[in-house]
PDB file of C-alpha atoms in Angstrom:
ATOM      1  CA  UNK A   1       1.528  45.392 -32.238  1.00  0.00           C
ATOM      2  CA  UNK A   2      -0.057  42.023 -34.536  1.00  0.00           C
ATOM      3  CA  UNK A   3      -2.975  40.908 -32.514  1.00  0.00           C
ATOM      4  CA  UNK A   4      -1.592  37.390 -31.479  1.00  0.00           C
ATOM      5  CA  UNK A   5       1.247  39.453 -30.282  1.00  0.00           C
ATOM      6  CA  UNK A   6      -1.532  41.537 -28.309  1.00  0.00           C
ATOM      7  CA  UNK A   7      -3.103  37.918 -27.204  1.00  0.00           C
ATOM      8  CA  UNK A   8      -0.214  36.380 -26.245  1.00  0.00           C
ATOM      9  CA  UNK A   9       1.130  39.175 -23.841  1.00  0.00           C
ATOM     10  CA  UNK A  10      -2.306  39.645 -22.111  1.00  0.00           C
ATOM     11  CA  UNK A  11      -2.404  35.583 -21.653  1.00  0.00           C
ATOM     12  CA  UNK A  12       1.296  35.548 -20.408  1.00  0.00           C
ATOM     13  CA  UNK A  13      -0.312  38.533 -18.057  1.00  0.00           C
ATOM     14  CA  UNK A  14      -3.462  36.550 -16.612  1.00  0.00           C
ATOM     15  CA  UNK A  15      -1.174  33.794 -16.167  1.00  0.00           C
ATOM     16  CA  UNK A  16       0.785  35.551 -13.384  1.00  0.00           C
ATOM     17  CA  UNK A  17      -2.360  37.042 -12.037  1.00  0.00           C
ATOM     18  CA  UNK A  18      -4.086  33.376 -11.792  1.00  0.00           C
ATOM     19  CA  UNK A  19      -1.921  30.572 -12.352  1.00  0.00           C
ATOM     20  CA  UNK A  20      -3.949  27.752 -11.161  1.00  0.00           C
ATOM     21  CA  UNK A  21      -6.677  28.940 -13.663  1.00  0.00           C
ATOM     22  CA  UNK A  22      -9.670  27.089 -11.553  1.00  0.00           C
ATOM     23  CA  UNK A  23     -12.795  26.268 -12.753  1.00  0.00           C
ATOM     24  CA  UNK A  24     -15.461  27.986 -10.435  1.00  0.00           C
ATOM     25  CA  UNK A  25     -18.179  25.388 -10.693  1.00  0.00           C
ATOM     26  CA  UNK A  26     -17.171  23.163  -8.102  1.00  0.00           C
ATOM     27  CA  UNK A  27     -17.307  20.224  -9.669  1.00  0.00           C
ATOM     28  CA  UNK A  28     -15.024  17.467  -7.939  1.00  0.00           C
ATOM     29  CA  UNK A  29     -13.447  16.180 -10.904  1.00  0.00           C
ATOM     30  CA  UNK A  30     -16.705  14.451 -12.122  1.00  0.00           C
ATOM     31  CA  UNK A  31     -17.566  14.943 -15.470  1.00  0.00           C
ATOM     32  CA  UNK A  32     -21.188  14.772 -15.319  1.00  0.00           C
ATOM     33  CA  UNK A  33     -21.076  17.086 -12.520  1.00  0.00           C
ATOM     34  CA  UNK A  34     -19.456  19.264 -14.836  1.00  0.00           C
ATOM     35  CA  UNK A  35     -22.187  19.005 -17.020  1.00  0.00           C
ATOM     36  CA  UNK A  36     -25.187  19.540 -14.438  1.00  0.00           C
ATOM     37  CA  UNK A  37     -23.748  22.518 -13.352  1.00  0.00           C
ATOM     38  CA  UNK A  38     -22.558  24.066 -16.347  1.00  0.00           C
ATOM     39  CA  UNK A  39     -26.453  23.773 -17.396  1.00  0.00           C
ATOM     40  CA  UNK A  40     -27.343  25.057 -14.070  1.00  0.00           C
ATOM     41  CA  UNK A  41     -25.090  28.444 -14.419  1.00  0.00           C
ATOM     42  CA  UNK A  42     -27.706  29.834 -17.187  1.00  0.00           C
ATOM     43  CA  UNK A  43     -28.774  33.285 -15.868  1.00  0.00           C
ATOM     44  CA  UNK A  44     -27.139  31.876 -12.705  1.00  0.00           C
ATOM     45  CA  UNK A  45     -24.086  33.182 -10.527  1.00  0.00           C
ATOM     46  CA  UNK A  46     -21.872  29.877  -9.994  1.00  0.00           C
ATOM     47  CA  UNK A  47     -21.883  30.719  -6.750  1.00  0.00           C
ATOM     48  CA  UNK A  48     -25.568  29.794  -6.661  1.00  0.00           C
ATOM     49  CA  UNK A  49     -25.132  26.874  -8.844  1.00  0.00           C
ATOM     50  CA  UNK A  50     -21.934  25.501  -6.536  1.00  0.00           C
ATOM     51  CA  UNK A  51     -24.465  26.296  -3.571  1.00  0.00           C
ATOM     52  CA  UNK A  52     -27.401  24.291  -5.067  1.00  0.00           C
ATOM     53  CA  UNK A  53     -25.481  21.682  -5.968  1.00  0.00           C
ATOM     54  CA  UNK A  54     -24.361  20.617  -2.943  1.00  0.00           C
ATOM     55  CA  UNK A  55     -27.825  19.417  -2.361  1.00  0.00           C
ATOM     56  CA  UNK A  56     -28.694  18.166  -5.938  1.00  0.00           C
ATOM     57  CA  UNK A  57     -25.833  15.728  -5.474  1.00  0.00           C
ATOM     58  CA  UNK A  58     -27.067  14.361  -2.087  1.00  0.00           C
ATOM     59  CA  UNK A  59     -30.186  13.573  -3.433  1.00  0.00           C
ATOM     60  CA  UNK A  60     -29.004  12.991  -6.599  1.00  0.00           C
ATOM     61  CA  UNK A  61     -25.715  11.640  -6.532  1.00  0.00           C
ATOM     62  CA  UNK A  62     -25.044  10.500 -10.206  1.00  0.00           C
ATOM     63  CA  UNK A  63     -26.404   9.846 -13.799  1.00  0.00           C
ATOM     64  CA  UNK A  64     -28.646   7.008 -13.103  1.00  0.00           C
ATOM     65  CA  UNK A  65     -30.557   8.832  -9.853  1.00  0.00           C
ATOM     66  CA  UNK A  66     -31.079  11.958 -12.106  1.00  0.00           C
ATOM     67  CA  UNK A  67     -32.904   9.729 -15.089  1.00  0.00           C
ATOM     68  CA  UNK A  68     -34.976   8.166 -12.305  1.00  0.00           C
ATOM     69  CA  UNK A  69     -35.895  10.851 -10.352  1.00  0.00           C
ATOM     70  CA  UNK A  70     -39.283  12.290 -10.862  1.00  0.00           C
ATOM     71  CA  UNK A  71     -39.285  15.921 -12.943  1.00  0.00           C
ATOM     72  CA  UNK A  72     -40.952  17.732  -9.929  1.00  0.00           C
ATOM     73  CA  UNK A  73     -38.044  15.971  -7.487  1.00  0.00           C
ATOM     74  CA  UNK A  74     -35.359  17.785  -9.772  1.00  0.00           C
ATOM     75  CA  UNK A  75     -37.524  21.328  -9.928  1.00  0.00           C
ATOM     76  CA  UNK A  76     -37.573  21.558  -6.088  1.00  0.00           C
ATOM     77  CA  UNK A  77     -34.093  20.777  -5.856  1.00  0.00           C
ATOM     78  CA  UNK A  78     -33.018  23.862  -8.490  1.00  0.00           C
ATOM     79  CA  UNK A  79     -35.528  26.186  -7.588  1.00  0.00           C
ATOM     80  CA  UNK A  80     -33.029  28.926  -6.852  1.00  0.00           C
ATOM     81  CA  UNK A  81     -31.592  28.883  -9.961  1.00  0.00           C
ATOM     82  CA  UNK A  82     -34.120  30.398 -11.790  1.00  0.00           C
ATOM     83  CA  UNK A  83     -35.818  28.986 -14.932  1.00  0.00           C
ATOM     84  CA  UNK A  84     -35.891  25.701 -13.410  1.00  0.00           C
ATOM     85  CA  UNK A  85     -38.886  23.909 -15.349  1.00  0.00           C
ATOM     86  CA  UNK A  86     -36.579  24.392 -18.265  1.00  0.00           C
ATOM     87  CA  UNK A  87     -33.471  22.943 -16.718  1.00  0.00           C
ATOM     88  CA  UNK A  88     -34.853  20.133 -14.733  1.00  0.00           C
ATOM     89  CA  UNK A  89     -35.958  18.716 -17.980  1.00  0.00           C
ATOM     90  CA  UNK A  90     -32.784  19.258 -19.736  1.00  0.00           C
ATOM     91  CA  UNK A  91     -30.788  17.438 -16.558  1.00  0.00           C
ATOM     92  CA  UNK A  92     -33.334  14.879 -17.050  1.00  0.00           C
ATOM     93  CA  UNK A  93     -33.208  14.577 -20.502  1.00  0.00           C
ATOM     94  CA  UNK A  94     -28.999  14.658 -20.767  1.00  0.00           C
ATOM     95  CA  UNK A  95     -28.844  11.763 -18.395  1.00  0.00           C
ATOM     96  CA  UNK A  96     -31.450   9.515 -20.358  1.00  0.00           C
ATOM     97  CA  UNK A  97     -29.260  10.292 -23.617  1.00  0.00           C
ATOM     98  CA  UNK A  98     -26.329   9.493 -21.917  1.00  0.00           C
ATOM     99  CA  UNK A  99     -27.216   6.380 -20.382  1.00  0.00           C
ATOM    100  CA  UNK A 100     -28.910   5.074 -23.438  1.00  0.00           C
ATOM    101  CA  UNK A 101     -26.578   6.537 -26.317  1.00  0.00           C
ATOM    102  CA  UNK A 102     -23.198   6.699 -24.839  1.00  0.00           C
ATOM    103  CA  UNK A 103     -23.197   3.887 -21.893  1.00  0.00           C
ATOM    104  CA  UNK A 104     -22.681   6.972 -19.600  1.00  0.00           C
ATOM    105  CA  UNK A 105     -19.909   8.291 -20.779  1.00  0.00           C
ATOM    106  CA  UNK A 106     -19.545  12.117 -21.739  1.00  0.00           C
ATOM    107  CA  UNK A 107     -18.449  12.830 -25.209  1.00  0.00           C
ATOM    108  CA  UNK A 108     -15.495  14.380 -26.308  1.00  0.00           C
ATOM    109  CA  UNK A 109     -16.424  16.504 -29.359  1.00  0.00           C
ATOM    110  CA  UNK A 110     -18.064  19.587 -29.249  1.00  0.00           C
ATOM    111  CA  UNK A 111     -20.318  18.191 -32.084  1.00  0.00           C
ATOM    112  CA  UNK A 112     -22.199  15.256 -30.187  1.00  0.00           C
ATOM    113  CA  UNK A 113     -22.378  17.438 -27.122  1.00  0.00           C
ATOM    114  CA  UNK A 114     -24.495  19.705 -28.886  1.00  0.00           C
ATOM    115  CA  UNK A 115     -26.909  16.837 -29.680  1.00  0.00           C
ATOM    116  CA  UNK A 116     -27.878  16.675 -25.959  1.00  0.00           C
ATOM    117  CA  UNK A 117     -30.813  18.708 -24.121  1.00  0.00           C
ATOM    118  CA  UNK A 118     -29.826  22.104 -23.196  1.00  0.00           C
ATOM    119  CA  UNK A 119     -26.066  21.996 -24.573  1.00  0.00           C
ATOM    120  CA  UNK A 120     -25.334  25.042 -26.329  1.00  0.00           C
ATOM    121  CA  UNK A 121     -21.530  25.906 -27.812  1.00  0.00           C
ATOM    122  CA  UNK A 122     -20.684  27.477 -24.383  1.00  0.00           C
ATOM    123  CA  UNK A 123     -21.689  24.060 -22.228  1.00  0.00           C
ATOM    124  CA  UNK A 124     -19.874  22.334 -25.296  1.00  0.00           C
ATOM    125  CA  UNK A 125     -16.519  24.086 -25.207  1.00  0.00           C
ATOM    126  CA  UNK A 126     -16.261  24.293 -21.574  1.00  0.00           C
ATOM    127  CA  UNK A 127     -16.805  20.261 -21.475  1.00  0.00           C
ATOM    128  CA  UNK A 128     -14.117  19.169 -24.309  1.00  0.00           C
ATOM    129  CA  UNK A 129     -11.992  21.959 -22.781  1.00  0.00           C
ATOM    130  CA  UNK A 130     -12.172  21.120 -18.742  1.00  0.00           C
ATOM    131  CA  UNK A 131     -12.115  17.123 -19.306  1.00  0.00           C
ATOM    132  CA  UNK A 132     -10.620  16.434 -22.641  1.00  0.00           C
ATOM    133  CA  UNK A 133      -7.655  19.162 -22.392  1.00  0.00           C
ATOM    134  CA  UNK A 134      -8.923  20.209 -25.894  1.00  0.00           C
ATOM    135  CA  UNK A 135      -8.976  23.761 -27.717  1.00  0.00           C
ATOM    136  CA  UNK A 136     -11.811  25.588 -26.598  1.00  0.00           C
ATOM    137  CA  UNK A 137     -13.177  29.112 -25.883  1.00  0.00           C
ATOM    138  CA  UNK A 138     -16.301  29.605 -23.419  1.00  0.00           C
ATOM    139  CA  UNK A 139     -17.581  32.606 -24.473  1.00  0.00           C
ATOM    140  CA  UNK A 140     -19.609  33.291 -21.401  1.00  0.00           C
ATOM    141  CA  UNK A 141     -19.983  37.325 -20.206  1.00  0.00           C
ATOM    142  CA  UNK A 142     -16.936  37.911 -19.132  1.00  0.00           C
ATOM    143  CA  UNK A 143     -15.323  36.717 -21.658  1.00  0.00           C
ATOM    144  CA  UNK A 144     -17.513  38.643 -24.326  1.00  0.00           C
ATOM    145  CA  UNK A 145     -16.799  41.953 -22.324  1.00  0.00           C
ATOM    146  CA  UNK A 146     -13.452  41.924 -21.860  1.00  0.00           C
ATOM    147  CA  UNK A 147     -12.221  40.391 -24.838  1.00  0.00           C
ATOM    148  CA  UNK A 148     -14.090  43.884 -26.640  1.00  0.00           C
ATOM    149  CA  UNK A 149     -12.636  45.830 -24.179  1.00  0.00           C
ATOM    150  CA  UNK A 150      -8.926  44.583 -24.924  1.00  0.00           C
ATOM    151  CA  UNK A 151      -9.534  45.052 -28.256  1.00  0.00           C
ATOM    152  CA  UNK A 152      -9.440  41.627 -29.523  1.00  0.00           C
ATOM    153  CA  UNK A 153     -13.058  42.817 -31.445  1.00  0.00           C
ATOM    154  CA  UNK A 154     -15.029  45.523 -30.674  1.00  0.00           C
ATOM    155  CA  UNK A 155     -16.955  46.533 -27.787  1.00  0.00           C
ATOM    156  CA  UNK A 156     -19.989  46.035 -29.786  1.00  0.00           C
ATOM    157  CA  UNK A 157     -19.542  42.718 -30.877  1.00  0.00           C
ATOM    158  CA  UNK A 158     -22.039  40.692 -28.804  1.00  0.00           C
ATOM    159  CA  UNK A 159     -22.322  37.760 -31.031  1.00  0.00           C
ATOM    160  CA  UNK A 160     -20.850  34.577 -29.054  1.00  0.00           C
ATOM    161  CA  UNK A 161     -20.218  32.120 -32.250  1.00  0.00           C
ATOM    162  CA  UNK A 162     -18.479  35.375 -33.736  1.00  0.00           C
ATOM    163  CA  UNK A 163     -16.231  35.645 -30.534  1.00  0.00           C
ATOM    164  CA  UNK A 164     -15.870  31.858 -30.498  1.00  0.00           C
ATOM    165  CA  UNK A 165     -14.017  32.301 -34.182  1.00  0.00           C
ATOM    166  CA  UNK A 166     -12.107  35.441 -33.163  1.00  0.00           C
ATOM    167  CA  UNK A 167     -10.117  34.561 -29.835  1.00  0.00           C
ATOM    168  CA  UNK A 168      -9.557  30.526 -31.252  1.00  0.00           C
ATOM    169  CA  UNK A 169      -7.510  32.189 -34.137  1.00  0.00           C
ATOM    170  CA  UNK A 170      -5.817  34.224 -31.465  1.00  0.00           C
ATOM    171  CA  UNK A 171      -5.045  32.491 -28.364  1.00  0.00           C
ATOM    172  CA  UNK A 172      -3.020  29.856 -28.736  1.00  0.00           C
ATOM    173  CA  UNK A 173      -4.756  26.233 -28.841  1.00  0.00           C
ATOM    174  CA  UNK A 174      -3.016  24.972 -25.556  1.00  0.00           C
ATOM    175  CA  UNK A 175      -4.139  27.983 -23.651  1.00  0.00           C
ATOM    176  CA  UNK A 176      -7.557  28.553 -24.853  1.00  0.00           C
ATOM    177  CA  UNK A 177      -9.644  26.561 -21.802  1.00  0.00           C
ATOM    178  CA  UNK A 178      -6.996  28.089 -18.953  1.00  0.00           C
ATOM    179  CA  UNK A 179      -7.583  31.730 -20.762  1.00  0.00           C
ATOM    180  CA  UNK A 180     -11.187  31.685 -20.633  1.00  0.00           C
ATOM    181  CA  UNK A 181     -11.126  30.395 -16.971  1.00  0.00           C
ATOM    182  CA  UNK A 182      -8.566  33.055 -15.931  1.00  0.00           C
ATOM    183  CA  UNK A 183     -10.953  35.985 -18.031  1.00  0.00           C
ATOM    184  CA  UNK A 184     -13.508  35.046 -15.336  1.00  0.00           C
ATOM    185  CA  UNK A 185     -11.741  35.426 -12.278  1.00  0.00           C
ATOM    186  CA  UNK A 186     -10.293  39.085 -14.168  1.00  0.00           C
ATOM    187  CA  UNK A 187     -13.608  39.645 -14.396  1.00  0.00           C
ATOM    188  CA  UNK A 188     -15.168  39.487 -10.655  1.00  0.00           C
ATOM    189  CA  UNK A 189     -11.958  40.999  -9.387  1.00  0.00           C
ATOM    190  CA  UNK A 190     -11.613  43.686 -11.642  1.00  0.00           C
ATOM    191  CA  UNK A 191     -13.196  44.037 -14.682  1.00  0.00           C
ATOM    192  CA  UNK A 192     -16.315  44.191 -13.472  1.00  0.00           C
ATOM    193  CA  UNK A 193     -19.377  45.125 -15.701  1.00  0.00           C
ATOM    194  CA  UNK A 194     -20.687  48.141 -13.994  1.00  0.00           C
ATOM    195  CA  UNK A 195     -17.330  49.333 -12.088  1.00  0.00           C
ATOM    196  CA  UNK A 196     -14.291  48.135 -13.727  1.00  0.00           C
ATOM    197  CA  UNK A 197     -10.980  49.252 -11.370  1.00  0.00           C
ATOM    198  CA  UNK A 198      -9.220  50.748 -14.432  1.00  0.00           C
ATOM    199  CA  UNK A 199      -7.239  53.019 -12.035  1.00  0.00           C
ATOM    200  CA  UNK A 200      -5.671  49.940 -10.310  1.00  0.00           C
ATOM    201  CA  UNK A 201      -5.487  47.185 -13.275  1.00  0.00           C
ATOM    202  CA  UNK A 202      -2.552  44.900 -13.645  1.00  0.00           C
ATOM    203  CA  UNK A 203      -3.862  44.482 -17.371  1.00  0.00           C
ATOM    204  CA  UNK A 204      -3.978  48.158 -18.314  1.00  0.00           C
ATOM    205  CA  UNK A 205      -0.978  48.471 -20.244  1.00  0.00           C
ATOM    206  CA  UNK A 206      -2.813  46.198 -22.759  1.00  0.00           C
ATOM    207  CA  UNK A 207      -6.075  47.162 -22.616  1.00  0.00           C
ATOM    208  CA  UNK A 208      -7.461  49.173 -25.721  1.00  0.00           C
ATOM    209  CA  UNK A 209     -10.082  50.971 -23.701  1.00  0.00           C
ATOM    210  CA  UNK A 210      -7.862  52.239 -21.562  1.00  0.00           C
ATOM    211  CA  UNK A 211      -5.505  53.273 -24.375  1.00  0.00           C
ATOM    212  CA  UNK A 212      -8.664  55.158 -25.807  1.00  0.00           C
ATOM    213  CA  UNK A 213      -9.713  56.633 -22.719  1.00  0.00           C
ATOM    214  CA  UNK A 214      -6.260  58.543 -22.205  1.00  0.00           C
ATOM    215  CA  UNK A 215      -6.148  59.794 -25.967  1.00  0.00           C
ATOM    216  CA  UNK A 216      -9.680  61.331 -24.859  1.00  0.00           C
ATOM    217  CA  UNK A 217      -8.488  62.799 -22.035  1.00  0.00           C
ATOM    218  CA  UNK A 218      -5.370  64.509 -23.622  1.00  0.00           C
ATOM    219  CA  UNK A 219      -7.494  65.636 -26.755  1.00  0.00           C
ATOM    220  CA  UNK A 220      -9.651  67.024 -24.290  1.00  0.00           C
ATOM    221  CA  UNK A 221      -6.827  68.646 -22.182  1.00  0.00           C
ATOM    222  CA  UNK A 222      -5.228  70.244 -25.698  1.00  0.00           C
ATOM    223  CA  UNK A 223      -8.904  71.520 -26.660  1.00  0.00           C
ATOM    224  CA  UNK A 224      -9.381  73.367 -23.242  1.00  0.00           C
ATOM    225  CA  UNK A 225      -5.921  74.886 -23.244  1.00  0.00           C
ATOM    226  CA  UNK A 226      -7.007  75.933 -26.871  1.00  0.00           C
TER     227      UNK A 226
END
């Protein structure tokens, strides 16, 4: 089987599984929401960041109040996140360069996001992908694991630039954003890090580790019977 033959099967299967393809930040629909939060989920469970947030945004209920508010205000109000000191000054620092360089207005390109504190490709492609309905692959953890384990690259391939470049010449361009949101949700249901449900997977069928796994087995079960 080609491999956007491969990719387009396993994407016509996660459709089925998650049609909606939701966004797990929490985000309302407000872009620089989006944003915060996105920054927020660094070494973060969303679940955390949708948590925290609820609070950030009723002290701090837009652009303007975060570029005002003192840098200690914003560190008590992340806390739980973890590395906090770090991301209160990048929320701080993205709404100044907002406000001042695009009239408060989130970009569009993955390019000029990158310009602003604490974007990295991931933040970048999850923005122009979620708001702007543009091609874009988040290569967050799940999607790094699972696209090795499908055997899109392999297993270890951690590079997330190298990924980026791999799956965007293999998922089609209007199903990149929904894909990667639909790899996470595979991901906490069942292809967990440390205890993927192989035995009950919808995806197996398609899934090159699996495929390898059951060669083992049956080399193993001619070698004993040997």
């Amino acid at each position: 089987m080609e491999a956007k033959e491969h990719a387009a099967k396993i994407v016509a299967a996660l459709t089925q599984l998650y049609p909606e393809a939701l966004c797990a930040l929490e985000y309302q629909g407000d872009p620089w929401k989006l944003l915060v939060m996105a920054r927020l989920s660094a070494q973060c469970t969303d679940a955390r960041v949708n948590l925290v947030c609820r609070e950030l945004f009723a002290v701090l209920p837009d652009m303007k109040a975060m570029a005002d508010a003192p840098l200690a205000t914003i560190e008590s109000l992340i806390r739980s996140c973890g590395l906090y000191h770090t991301k209160a000054k990048d929320l701080k620092g993205m709404a100044n360069e907002l406000l001042s360089r695009f009239d408060g207005h989130i970009p569009d390109d993955i390019d000029t996001l990158l310009t602003l504190p604490g974007v990295g490709r991931k933040i970048a492609n999850l923005m122009v992908g979620d708001l702007y309905g543009k091609p874009a692959i988040v290569t967050d953890t799940h999607c790094i694991r699972i696209g090795g384990r499908l055997g899109f690259y392999p297993e270890t391939l951690k590079d997330p630039r190298k990924i980026e470049t791999i799956l965007a010449g293999l998922i089609e361009p209007g199903e990149q954003s929904d894909f990667c949101h639909r790899i996470v949700l595979f991901g906490r249901e069942t292809c967990t890090a440390r205890a993927p449900r192989c035995n009950t997977c919808p995806l197996s069928a398609l899934c090159q580790k699996a495929e390898n796994e059951t060669r083992g087995q049956a080399s193993k079960i001619k070698e004993d019977i040997s």
